[in-house]
């Protein structure tokens, strides 16, 4: 429990203090955001705002995790390290994308194939490694079975698992990327989901099958490789994002960029895979799913009928064009995300209780 508290507090402190230093550095180098020409006109004032802010919470999360381990004298576990690897690897792909945008002075960075290749390399490495490092009970960080609250059904095998893991990683990283269109929207939504995974990891640790003697319900235990370590990672991410939100909220002093959005999406997917809550992520991260689907619907409708369902996609821009202020959209979308987390945690608890 101390690890979780230390990780969250350190992550929060580091981004609160470190982000303004990063803002000054990026501003001095002229690393500012480019704005889409076809975006809402109100976004024109955002041009030149320092970007690549994801560097702040990526480094803060890594340092918070390590320092929490050092302070408490606890060992690093494979599951937590793998999620951090996925987060950092996806963040590096995003960083290259952001850097090219700045150097080439254009709103598009890496070519689509190069960006996809980078995501695939990191995702495949994570998926393959997550099926290694079995503990004394034979549990690896990930499972080849599909999962909701726990694993269910037959094993899909290592090859299909890698494909499934890649789908989740790409879906979540691009989902957060699409959500990151308004000041603080993706950051605040991510804080809520990481908070949920902090609770889930702690609950899974308390009700782990490895602790059969002390369980309140031995018939409803969790076979998860390192649940407490996942909670530490989630807490570090929650704290780091919370501190970053101080500077990222409207009017944003810094944007996370693809550096941050791809990293956060990777971390969310990694937590879902390693905690055996893959399908539950679609509910816990409901806002990201909703915004991603708005793009799918918009593109599909236009290609099939030549008509648009929304005034603009992703969904948050539709409401901006309807006259909602940016802050109004963000707060209402945060409320939606909060409800998704409440429903998701309710289903998680109900799944555990139903196994009694």
mmCIF file of C-alpha atoms in Angstrom:
data_model
loop_
_atom_site.group_PDB
_atom_site.id
_atom_site.type_symbol
_atom_site.label_atom_id
_atom_site.label_comp_id
_atom_site.label_asym_id
_atom_site.label_seq_id
_atom_site.Cartn_x
_atom_site.Cartn_y
_atom_site.Cartn_z
ATOM 1 C CA UNK A 1 0.000 0.000 0.000
ATOM 2 C CA UNK A 2 2.883 2.379 0.783
ATOM 3 C CA UNK A 3 4.277 1.811 -2.701
ATOM 4 C CA UNK A 4 1.020 2.980 -4.231
ATOM 5 C CA UNK A 5 0.870 6.140 -2.111
ATOM 6 C CA UNK A 6 4.519 7.015 -2.727
ATOM 7 C CA UNK A 7 4.250 6.421 -6.478
ATOM 8 C CA UNK A 8 1.189 8.649 -6.819
ATOM 9 C CA UNK A 9 2.577 11.431 -4.633
ATOM 10 C CA UNK A 10 5.981 11.443 -6.346
ATOM 11 C CA UNK A 11 4.433 11.399 -9.819
ATOM 12 C CA UNK A 12 2.203 14.333 -8.892
ATOM 13 C CA UNK A 13 5.067 16.349 -7.408
ATOM 14 C CA UNK A 14 7.427 15.748 -10.321
ATOM 15 C CA UNK A 15 5.003 16.931 -13.001
ATOM 16 C CA UNK A 16 3.808 19.899 -10.965
ATOM 17 C CA UNK A 17 7.416 21.072 -10.591
ATOM 18 C CA UNK A 18 8.942 19.673 -13.763
ATOM 19 C CA UNK A 19 6.353 20.623 -16.378
ATOM 20 C CA UNK A 20 6.961 24.400 -16.184
ATOM 21 C CA UNK A 21 10.679 23.728 -16.668
ATOM 22 C CA UNK A 22 9.851 21.688 -19.763
ATOM 23 C CA UNK A 23 7.560 24.477 -21.006
ATOM 24 C CA UNK A 24 10.430 26.976 -20.792
ATOM 25 C CA UNK A 25 12.816 24.601 -22.563
ATOM 26 C CA UNK A 26 10.396 23.834 -25.404
ATOM 27 C CA UNK A 27 9.432 27.489 -25.802
ATOM 28 C CA UNK A 28 13.089 28.520 -25.987
ATOM 29 C CA UNK A 29 13.702 25.971 -28.753
ATOM 30 C CA UNK A 30 10.524 27.016 -30.586
ATOM 31 C CA UNK A 31 8.886 23.597 -30.334
ATOM 32 C CA UNK A 32 5.324 24.829 -30.775
ATOM 33 C CA UNK A 33 2.099 23.160 -31.877
ATOM 34 C CA UNK A 34 0.824 23.347 -35.443
ATOM 35 C CA UNK A 35 -2.934 23.666 -35.893
ATOM 36 C CA UNK A 36 -5.001 21.927 -38.578
ATOM 37 C CA UNK A 37 -6.340 24.325 -41.201
ATOM 38 C CA UNK A 38 -9.680 22.479 -41.214
ATOM 39 C CA UNK A 39 -10.113 22.574 -37.435
ATOM 40 C CA UNK A 40 -12.383 24.885 -35.436
ATOM 41 C CA UNK A 41 -11.390 28.531 -35.917
ATOM 42 C CA UNK A 42 -11.210 29.068 -32.164
ATOM 43 C CA UNK A 43 -8.133 26.818 -32.101
ATOM 44 C CA UNK A 44 -6.071 29.315 -34.058
ATOM 45 C CA UNK A 45 -4.923 30.965 -30.832
ATOM 46 C CA UNK A 46 -3.331 27.666 -29.741
ATOM 47 C CA UNK A 47 -0.716 27.838 -32.481
ATOM 48 C CA UNK A 48 2.794 27.933 -31.082
ATOM 49 C CA UNK A 49 1.888 26.466 -27.674
ATOM 50 C CA UNK A 50 4.724 24.129 -26.596
ATOM 51 C CA UNK A 51 4.030 20.510 -27.455
ATOM 52 C CA UNK A 52 5.632 17.129 -26.641
ATOM 53 C CA UNK A 53 4.498 17.611 -23.039
ATOM 54 C CA UNK A 54 4.130 13.865 -22.714
ATOM 55 C CA UNK A 55 7.845 13.852 -21.943
ATOM 56 C CA UNK A 56 6.978 15.314 -18.526
ATOM 57 C CA UNK A 57 4.613 12.596 -17.331
ATOM 58 C CA UNK A 58 6.520 9.742 -18.992
ATOM 59 C CA UNK A 59 9.703 10.649 -17.102
ATOM 60 C CA UNK A 60 7.739 11.421 -13.932
ATOM 61 C CA UNK A 61 6.012 8.034 -14.054
ATOM 62 C CA UNK A 62 9.279 6.150 -14.547
ATOM 63 C CA UNK A 63 10.958 8.049 -11.716
ATOM 64 C CA UNK A 64 7.939 7.684 -9.410
ATOM 65 C CA UNK A 65 7.858 3.919 -9.930
ATOM 66 C CA UNK A 66 11.591 3.496 -9.293
ATOM 67 C CA UNK A 67 11.657 5.840 -6.277
ATOM 68 C CA UNK A 68 8.618 4.158 -4.718
ATOM 69 C CA UNK A 69 10.451 0.847 -4.971
ATOM 70 C CA UNK A 70 13.662 2.276 -3.522
ATOM 71 C CA UNK A 71 11.890 3.998 -0.617
ATOM 72 C CA UNK A 72 9.867 0.919 0.355
ATOM 73 C CA UNK A 73 12.616 -1.599 -0.404
ATOM 74 C CA UNK A 74 10.301 -3.610 -2.662
ATOM 75 C CA UNK A 75 11.389 -5.379 -5.841
ATOM 76 C CA UNK A 76 10.368 -4.350 -9.324
ATOM 77 C CA UNK A 77 8.062 -6.904 -10.933
ATOM 78 C CA UNK A 78 7.904 -8.023 -14.548
ATOM 79 C CA UNK A 79 4.295 -6.937 -15.150
ATOM 80 C CA UNK A 80 4.890 -3.368 -14.034
ATOM 81 C CA UNK A 81 8.153 -3.081 -15.952
ATOM 82 C CA UNK A 82 6.495 -4.381 -19.130
ATOM 83 C CA UNK A 83 3.684 -1.816 -18.921
ATOM 84 C CA UNK A 84 6.276 0.924 -18.429
ATOM 85 C CA UNK A 85 8.214 -0.448 -21.423
ATOM 86 C CA UNK A 86 5.073 -0.282 -23.563
ATOM 87 C CA UNK A 87 4.287 3.248 -22.390
ATOM 88 C CA UNK A 88 7.833 4.469 -23.061
ATOM 89 C CA UNK A 89 8.123 2.715 -26.424
ATOM 90 C CA UNK A 90 4.845 4.152 -27.684
ATOM 91 C CA UNK A 91 5.872 7.539 -26.315
ATOM 92 C CA UNK A 92 9.106 7.346 -28.315
ATOM 93 C CA UNK A 93 7.141 6.716 -31.521
ATOM 94 C CA UNK A 94 4.980 9.733 -30.686
ATOM 95 C CA UNK A 95 8.060 11.816 -29.918
ATOM 96 C CA UNK A 96 9.504 11.104 -33.377
ATOM 97 C CA UNK A 97 6.168 12.099 -34.894
ATOM 98 C CA UNK A 98 6.051 15.367 -32.923
ATOM 99 C CA UNK A 99 9.695 16.178 -33.616
ATOM 100 C CA UNK A 100 9.277 15.772 -37.373
ATOM 101 C CA UNK A 101 6.229 18.036 -37.315
ATOM 102 C CA UNK A 102 8.326 20.744 -35.687
ATOM 103 C CA UNK A 103 11.464 20.301 -37.799
ATOM 104 C CA UNK A 104 9.564 20.009 -41.093
ATOM 105 C CA UNK A 105 7.163 22.819 -40.107
ATOM 106 C CA UNK A 106 4.057 20.824 -40.991
ATOM 107 C CA UNK A 107 0.975 19.475 -39.186
ATOM 108 C CA UNK A 108 1.765 15.871 -40.164
ATOM 109 C CA UNK A 109 4.821 14.126 -38.728
ATOM 110 C CA UNK A 110 5.850 10.544 -39.401
ATOM 111 C CA UNK A 111 4.490 8.975 -42.551
ATOM 112 C CA UNK A 112 1.559 6.680 -41.799
ATOM 113 C CA UNK A 113 3.538 3.512 -42.637
ATOM 114 C CA UNK A 114 6.522 4.552 -40.525
ATOM 115 C CA UNK A 115 4.305 5.441 -37.563
ATOM 116 C CA UNK A 116 2.429 2.147 -37.827
ATOM 117 C CA UNK A 117 5.712 0.236 -38.106
ATOM 118 C CA UNK A 118 6.977 1.825 -34.907
ATOM 119 C CA UNK A 119 3.783 0.984 -33.044
ATOM 120 C CA UNK A 120 3.873 -2.593 -34.346
ATOM 121 C CA UNK A 121 7.482 -3.138 -33.278
ATOM 122 C CA UNK A 122 6.822 -1.914 -29.745
ATOM 123 C CA UNK A 123 3.482 -3.739 -29.520
ATOM 124 C CA UNK A 124 4.844 -7.074 -30.748
ATOM 125 C CA UNK A 125 7.802 -6.864 -28.364
ATOM 126 C CA UNK A 126 5.427 -6.226 -25.449
ATOM 127 C CA UNK A 127 3.035 -9.017 -26.461
ATOM 128 C CA UNK A 128 5.795 -11.603 -26.866
ATOM 129 C CA UNK A 129 7.566 -10.659 -23.632
ATOM 130 C CA UNK A 130 4.286 -10.631 -21.684
ATOM 131 C CA UNK A 131 3.917 -14.385 -22.294
ATOM 132 C CA UNK A 132 7.309 -15.036 -20.672
ATOM 133 C CA UNK A 133 8.515 -14.790 -17.050
ATOM 134 C CA UNK A 134 6.109 -17.222 -15.372
ATOM 135 C CA UNK A 135 5.966 -17.016 -11.583
ATOM 136 C CA UNK A 136 5.828 -19.900 -9.122
ATOM 137 C CA UNK A 137 2.166 -20.504 -9.915
ATOM 138 C CA UNK A 138 2.816 -20.564 -13.667
ATOM 139 C CA UNK A 139 1.262 -17.135 -14.267
ATOM 140 C CA UNK A 140 2.844 -14.937 -16.931
ATOM 141 C CA UNK A 141 2.168 -11.165 -17.075
ATOM 142 C CA UNK A 142 -0.428 -11.772 -19.811
ATOM 143 C CA UNK A 143 -2.681 -14.697 -20.624
ATOM 144 C CA UNK A 144 -3.591 -16.261 -23.974
ATOM 145 C CA UNK A 145 -7.218 -16.345 -22.826
ATOM 146 C CA UNK A 146 -9.568 -13.432 -23.404
ATOM 147 C CA UNK A 147 -10.696 -11.597 -20.295
ATOM 148 C CA UNK A 148 -13.391 -9.330 -18.896
ATOM 149 C CA UNK A 149 -13.100 -9.275 -15.104
ATOM 150 C CA UNK A 150 -10.974 -12.427 -15.209
ATOM 151 C CA UNK A 151 -9.918 -14.844 -17.951
ATOM 152 C CA UNK A 152 -12.689 -16.771 -19.674
ATOM 153 C CA UNK A 153 -13.056 -19.309 -22.482
ATOM 154 C CA UNK A 154 -10.407 -21.263 -24.319
ATOM 155 C CA UNK A 155 -6.843 -20.160 -24.958
ATOM 156 C CA UNK A 156 -6.525 -18.404 -28.320
ATOM 157 C CA UNK A 157 -2.861 -19.383 -28.586
ATOM 158 C CA UNK A 158 0.238 -17.180 -28.657
ATOM 159 C CA UNK A 159 -0.063 -16.060 -32.295
ATOM 160 C CA UNK A 160 -3.658 -14.879 -32.027
ATOM 161 C CA UNK A 161 -2.851 -13.356 -28.652
ATOM 162 C CA UNK A 162 -0.150 -11.185 -30.239
ATOM 163 C CA UNK A 163 -2.674 -10.054 -32.877
ATOM 164 C CA UNK A 164 -5.262 -9.317 -30.173
ATOM 165 C CA UNK A 165 -2.748 -7.436 -28.030
ATOM 166 C CA UNK A 166 -1.689 -5.352 -31.048
ATOM 167 C CA UNK A 167 -5.319 -4.493 -31.748
ATOM 168 C CA UNK A 168 -5.816 -3.310 -28.172
ATOM 169 C CA UNK A 169 -2.592 -1.298 -28.143
ATOM 170 C CA UNK A 170 -3.314 0.397 -31.473
ATOM 171 C CA UNK A 171 -6.966 1.014 -30.579
ATOM 172 C CA UNK A 172 -6.206 2.594 -27.204
ATOM 173 C CA UNK A 173 -3.197 4.646 -28.323
ATOM 174 C CA UNK A 174 -5.061 6.048 -31.297
ATOM 175 C CA UNK A 175 -8.192 6.499 -29.171
ATOM 176 C CA UNK A 176 -6.335 8.706 -26.697
ATOM 177 C CA UNK A 177 -4.689 10.489 -29.625
ATOM 178 C CA UNK A 178 -8.094 11.355 -31.106
ATOM 179 C CA UNK A 179 -9.379 12.483 -27.706
ATOM 180 C CA UNK A 180 -6.436 14.827 -27.248
ATOM 181 C CA UNK A 181 -8.058 17.690 -29.144
ATOM 182 C CA UNK A 182 -9.123 20.030 -26.333
ATOM 183 C CA UNK A 183 -7.196 21.419 -23.373
ATOM 184 C CA UNK A 184 -7.055 18.841 -20.602
ATOM 185 C CA UNK A 185 -9.633 16.482 -22.098
ATOM 186 C CA UNK A 186 -7.456 13.388 -22.629
ATOM 187 C CA UNK A 187 -5.344 14.068 -19.536
ATOM 188 C CA UNK A 188 -8.318 14.363 -17.178
ATOM 189 C CA UNK A 189 -10.026 11.303 -18.664
ATOM 190 C CA UNK A 190 -6.821 9.285 -18.303
ATOM 191 C CA UNK A 191 -6.483 10.263 -14.629
ATOM 192 C CA UNK A 192 -9.856 8.643 -13.958
ATOM 193 C CA UNK A 193 -9.012 5.382 -15.714
ATOM 194 C CA UNK A 194 -5.612 5.117 -14.024
ATOM 195 C CA UNK A 195 -7.373 5.700 -10.709
ATOM 196 C CA UNK A 196 -9.685 2.802 -11.528
ATOM 197 C CA UNK A 197 -6.727 0.545 -12.303
ATOM 198 C CA UNK A 198 -5.057 1.521 -9.048
ATOM 199 C CA UNK A 199 -8.142 0.218 -7.237
ATOM 200 C CA UNK A 200 -8.382 -2.890 -9.442
ATOM 201 C CA UNK A 201 -4.731 -3.792 -8.893
ATOM 202 C CA UNK A 202 -5.045 -3.369 -5.127
ATOM 203 C CA UNK A 203 -8.246 -5.434 -5.016
ATOM 204 C CA UNK A 204 -6.712 -8.187 -7.148
ATOM 205 C CA UNK A 205 -3.712 -8.286 -4.820
ATOM 206 C CA UNK A 206 -5.900 -8.606 -1.727
ATOM 207 C CA UNK A 207 -7.976 -11.311 -3.410
ATOM 208 C CA UNK A 208 -5.110 -13.067 -5.205
ATOM 209 C CA UNK A 209 -5.266 -16.849 -5.501
ATOM 210 C CA UNK A 210 -1.722 -16.856 -4.102
ATOM 211 C CA UNK A 211 -3.208 -15.669 -0.785
ATOM 212 C CA UNK A 212 -5.795 -18.450 -0.543
ATOM 213 C CA UNK A 213 -5.491 -18.750 3.246
ATOM 214 C CA UNK A 214 -6.433 -15.122 3.921
ATOM 215 C CA UNK A 215 -9.027 -14.610 1.198
ATOM 216 C CA UNK A 216 -12.514 -13.412 2.095
ATOM 217 C CA UNK A 217 -13.805 -15.577 -0.764
ATOM 218 C CA UNK A 218 -11.417 -18.358 -1.919
ATOM 219 C CA UNK A 219 -13.764 -19.228 -4.801
ATOM 220 C CA UNK A 220 -13.457 -15.768 -6.372
ATOM 221 C CA UNK A 221 -9.723 -15.181 -6.457
ATOM 222 C CA UNK A 222 -7.627 -13.550 -9.187
ATOM 223 C CA UNK A 223 -4.805 -15.296 -11.040
ATOM 224 C CA UNK A 224 -2.815 -12.186 -11.984
ATOM 225 C CA UNK A 225 0.992 -12.182 -12.139
ATOM 226 C CA UNK A 226 1.803 -8.948 -10.251
ATOM 227 C CA UNK A 227 -1.395 -7.088 -9.321
ATOM 228 C CA UNK A 228 0.185 -4.859 -6.664
ATOM 229 C CA UNK A 229 2.926 -3.776 -9.070
ATOM 230 C CA UNK A 230 0.289 -2.872 -11.656
ATOM 231 C CA UNK A 231 -1.425 -0.755 -9.006
ATOM 232 C CA UNK A 232 1.883 1.037 -8.335
ATOM 233 C CA UNK A 233 2.292 1.786 -12.060
ATOM 234 C CA UNK A 234 -1.306 2.976 -12.343
ATOM 235 C CA UNK A 235 -0.893 5.196 -9.284
ATOM 236 C CA UNK A 236 2.324 6.699 -10.669
ATOM 237 C CA UNK A 237 0.544 7.431 -13.952
ATOM 238 C CA UNK A 238 -2.480 8.885 -12.179
ATOM 239 C CA UNK A 239 -0.334 11.214 -10.087
ATOM 240 C CA UNK A 240 1.865 12.246 -13.025
ATOM 241 C CA UNK A 241 -1.129 13.003 -15.241
ATOM 242 C CA UNK A 242 -2.865 14.871 -12.420
ATOM 243 C CA UNK A 243 0.145 17.146 -11.988
ATOM 244 C CA UNK A 244 0.437 17.624 -15.750
ATOM 245 C CA UNK A 245 -3.243 18.594 -15.888
ATOM 246 C CA UNK A 246 -2.435 21.696 -13.794
ATOM 247 C CA UNK A 247 -0.520 23.036 -16.810
ATOM 248 C CA UNK A 248 -2.554 21.335 -19.540
ATOM 249 C CA UNK A 249 -6.004 22.538 -18.525
ATOM 250 C CA UNK A 250 -7.623 25.473 -20.348
ATOM 251 C CA UNK A 251 -5.925 27.637 -21.361
ATOM 252 C CA UNK A 252 -3.192 25.039 -21.857
ATOM 253 C CA UNK A 253 0.387 26.127 -21.303
ATOM 254 C CA UNK A 254 1.581 22.914 -22.943
ATOM 255 C CA UNK A 255 0.141 20.072 -25.039
ATOM 256 C CA UNK A 256 0.991 16.408 -24.527
ATOM 257 C CA UNK A 257 1.389 15.830 -28.272
ATOM 258 C CA UNK A 258 1.587 12.375 -29.811
ATOM 259 C CA UNK A 259 4.437 11.770 -27.357
ATOM 260 C CA UNK A 260 1.902 11.776 -24.547
ATOM 261 C CA UNK A 261 -1.226 10.423 -26.205
ATOM 262 C CA UNK A 262 0.440 7.316 -27.657
ATOM 263 C CA UNK A 263 2.203 6.678 -24.341
ATOM 264 C CA UNK A 264 -1.027 6.941 -22.342
ATOM 265 C CA UNK A 265 -2.901 4.686 -24.756
ATOM 266 C CA UNK A 266 -0.129 2.110 -24.565
ATOM 267 C CA UNK A 267 -0.159 2.234 -20.765
ATOM 268 C CA UNK A 268 -3.932 1.756 -20.653
ATOM 269 C CA UNK A 269 -3.769 -1.222 -23.002
ATOM 270 C CA UNK A 270 -0.871 -2.712 -21.047
ATOM 271 C CA UNK A 271 -2.715 -2.413 -17.747
ATOM 272 C CA UNK A 272 -5.819 -4.034 -19.244
ATOM 273 C CA UNK A 273 -3.850 -6.936 -20.714
ATOM 274 C CA UNK A 274 -1.736 -7.617 -17.624
ATOM 275 C CA UNK A 275 -4.629 -7.258 -15.171
ATOM 276 C CA UNK A 276 -6.810 -9.612 -17.270
ATOM 277 C CA UNK A 277 -9.522 -6.967 -17.822
ATOM 278 C CA UNK A 278 -9.279 -6.567 -21.596
ATOM 279 C CA UNK A 279 -12.952 -6.177 -22.498
ATOM 280 C CA UNK A 280 -13.617 -4.208 -19.313
ATOM 281 C CA UNK A 281 -11.256 -1.540 -20.708
ATOM 282 C CA UNK A 282 -13.856 -0.723 -23.351
ATOM 283 C CA UNK A 283 -16.142 0.403 -20.508
ATOM 284 C CA UNK A 284 -13.552 1.962 -18.197
ATOM 285 C CA UNK A 285 -12.181 3.937 -21.144
ATOM 286 C CA UNK A 286 -15.629 4.556 -22.572
ATOM 287 C CA UNK A 287 -14.913 8.157 -23.599
ATOM 288 C CA UNK A 288 -11.963 7.085 -25.757
ATOM 289 C CA UNK A 289 -14.124 4.404 -27.387
ATOM 290 C CA UNK A 290 -16.967 6.848 -28.007
ATOM 291 C CA UNK A 291 -14.698 9.436 -29.624
ATOM 292 C CA UNK A 292 -12.965 6.806 -31.759
ATOM 293 C CA UNK A 293 -16.309 5.461 -32.945
ATOM 294 C CA UNK A 294 -17.410 8.971 -33.925
ATOM 295 C CA UNK A 295 -14.503 9.061 -36.398
ATOM 296 C CA UNK A 296 -15.316 5.576 -37.700
ATOM 297 C CA UNK A 297 -18.984 6.533 -38.170
ATOM 298 C CA UNK A 298 -18.096 9.833 -39.842
ATOM 299 C CA UNK A 299 -15.664 8.268 -42.312
ATOM 300 C CA UNK A 300 -17.919 5.279 -42.997
ATOM 301 C CA UNK A 301 -20.989 7.424 -43.566
ATOM 302 C CA UNK A 302 -19.180 9.803 -45.912
ATOM 303 C CA UNK A 303 -17.698 6.994 -47.981
ATOM 304 C CA UNK A 304 -20.995 5.123 -48.298
ATOM 305 C CA UNK A 305 -23.492 7.974 -48.619
ATOM 306 C CA UNK A 306 -21.436 11.108 -49.221
ATOM 307 C CA UNK A 307 -23.012 12.641 -46.100
ATOM 308 C CA UNK A 308 -21.524 13.434 -42.697
ATOM 309 C CA UNK A 309 -23.226 12.427 -39.447
ATOM 310 C CA UNK A 310 -21.365 15.016 -37.365
ATOM 311 C CA UNK A 311 -20.411 18.582 -38.178
ATOM 312 C CA UNK A 312 -16.845 17.526 -37.534
ATOM 313 C CA UNK A 313 -15.051 14.489 -36.130
ATOM 314 C CA UNK A 314 -13.736 13.618 -33.558
ATOM 315 C CA UNK A 315 -16.898 14.132 -31.536
ATOM 316 C CA UNK A 316 -15.631 16.929 -29.278
ATOM 317 C CA UNK A 317 -15.237 19.232 -32.280
ATOM 318 C CA UNK A 318 -18.838 18.547 -33.330
ATOM 319 C CA UNK A 319 -20.063 20.130 -30.105
ATOM 320 C CA UNK A 320 -17.638 23.020 -30.464
ATOM 321 C CA UNK A 321 -19.129 23.804 -33.858
ATOM 322 C CA UNK A 322 -22.586 23.616 -32.268
ATOM 323 C CA UNK A 323 -21.594 26.526 -30.051
ATOM 324 C CA UNK A 324 -20.406 24.824 -26.874
ATOM 325 C CA UNK A 325 -17.366 26.471 -25.313
ATOM 326 C CA UNK A 326 -14.200 24.393 -25.061
ATOM 327 C CA UNK A 327 -14.383 24.249 -21.260
ATOM 328 C CA UNK A 328 -18.037 23.170 -21.394
ATOM 329 C CA UNK A 329 -17.211 20.302 -23.757
ATOM 330 C CA UNK A 330 -14.284 19.179 -21.623
ATOM 331 C CA UNK A 331 -16.181 19.195 -18.320
ATOM 332 C CA UNK A 332 -19.206 17.384 -19.749
ATOM 333 C CA UNK A 333 -16.984 14.796 -21.406
ATOM 334 C CA UNK A 334 -15.151 14.332 -18.102
ATOM 335 C CA UNK A 335 -18.532 13.647 -16.488
ATOM 336 C CA UNK A 336 -19.241 11.006 -19.137
ATOM 337 C CA UNK A 337 -15.846 9.440 -18.513
ATOM 338 C CA UNK A 338 -16.468 9.468 -14.767
ATOM 339 C CA UNK A 339 -19.724 7.578 -15.281
ATOM 340 C CA UNK A 340 -17.915 5.038 -17.475
ATOM 341 C CA UNK A 341 -15.396 4.422 -14.688
ATOM 342 C CA UNK A 342 -18.163 4.020 -12.112
ATOM 343 C CA UNK A 343 -19.991 1.502 -14.307
ATOM 344 C CA UNK A 344 -16.756 -0.334 -15.075
ATOM 345 C CA UNK A 345 -15.767 -0.640 -11.417
ATOM 346 C CA UNK A 346 -19.300 -1.725 -10.577
ATOM 347 C CA UNK A 347 -19.086 -4.513 -13.153
ATOM 348 C CA UNK A 348 -15.647 -5.484 -11.857
ATOM 349 C CA UNK A 349 -16.968 -5.850 -8.313
ATOM 350 C CA UNK A 350 -20.140 -7.592 -9.507
ATOM 351 C CA UNK A 351 -18.051 -10.105 -11.441
ATOM 352 C CA UNK A 352 -16.047 -10.886 -8.326
ATOM 353 C CA UNK A 353 -19.152 -11.096 -6.118
ATOM 354 C CA UNK A 354 -20.963 -13.349 -8.609
ATOM 355 C CA UNK A 355 -18.210 -15.943 -8.298
ATOM 356 C CA UNK A 356 -19.068 -16.545 -4.629
#
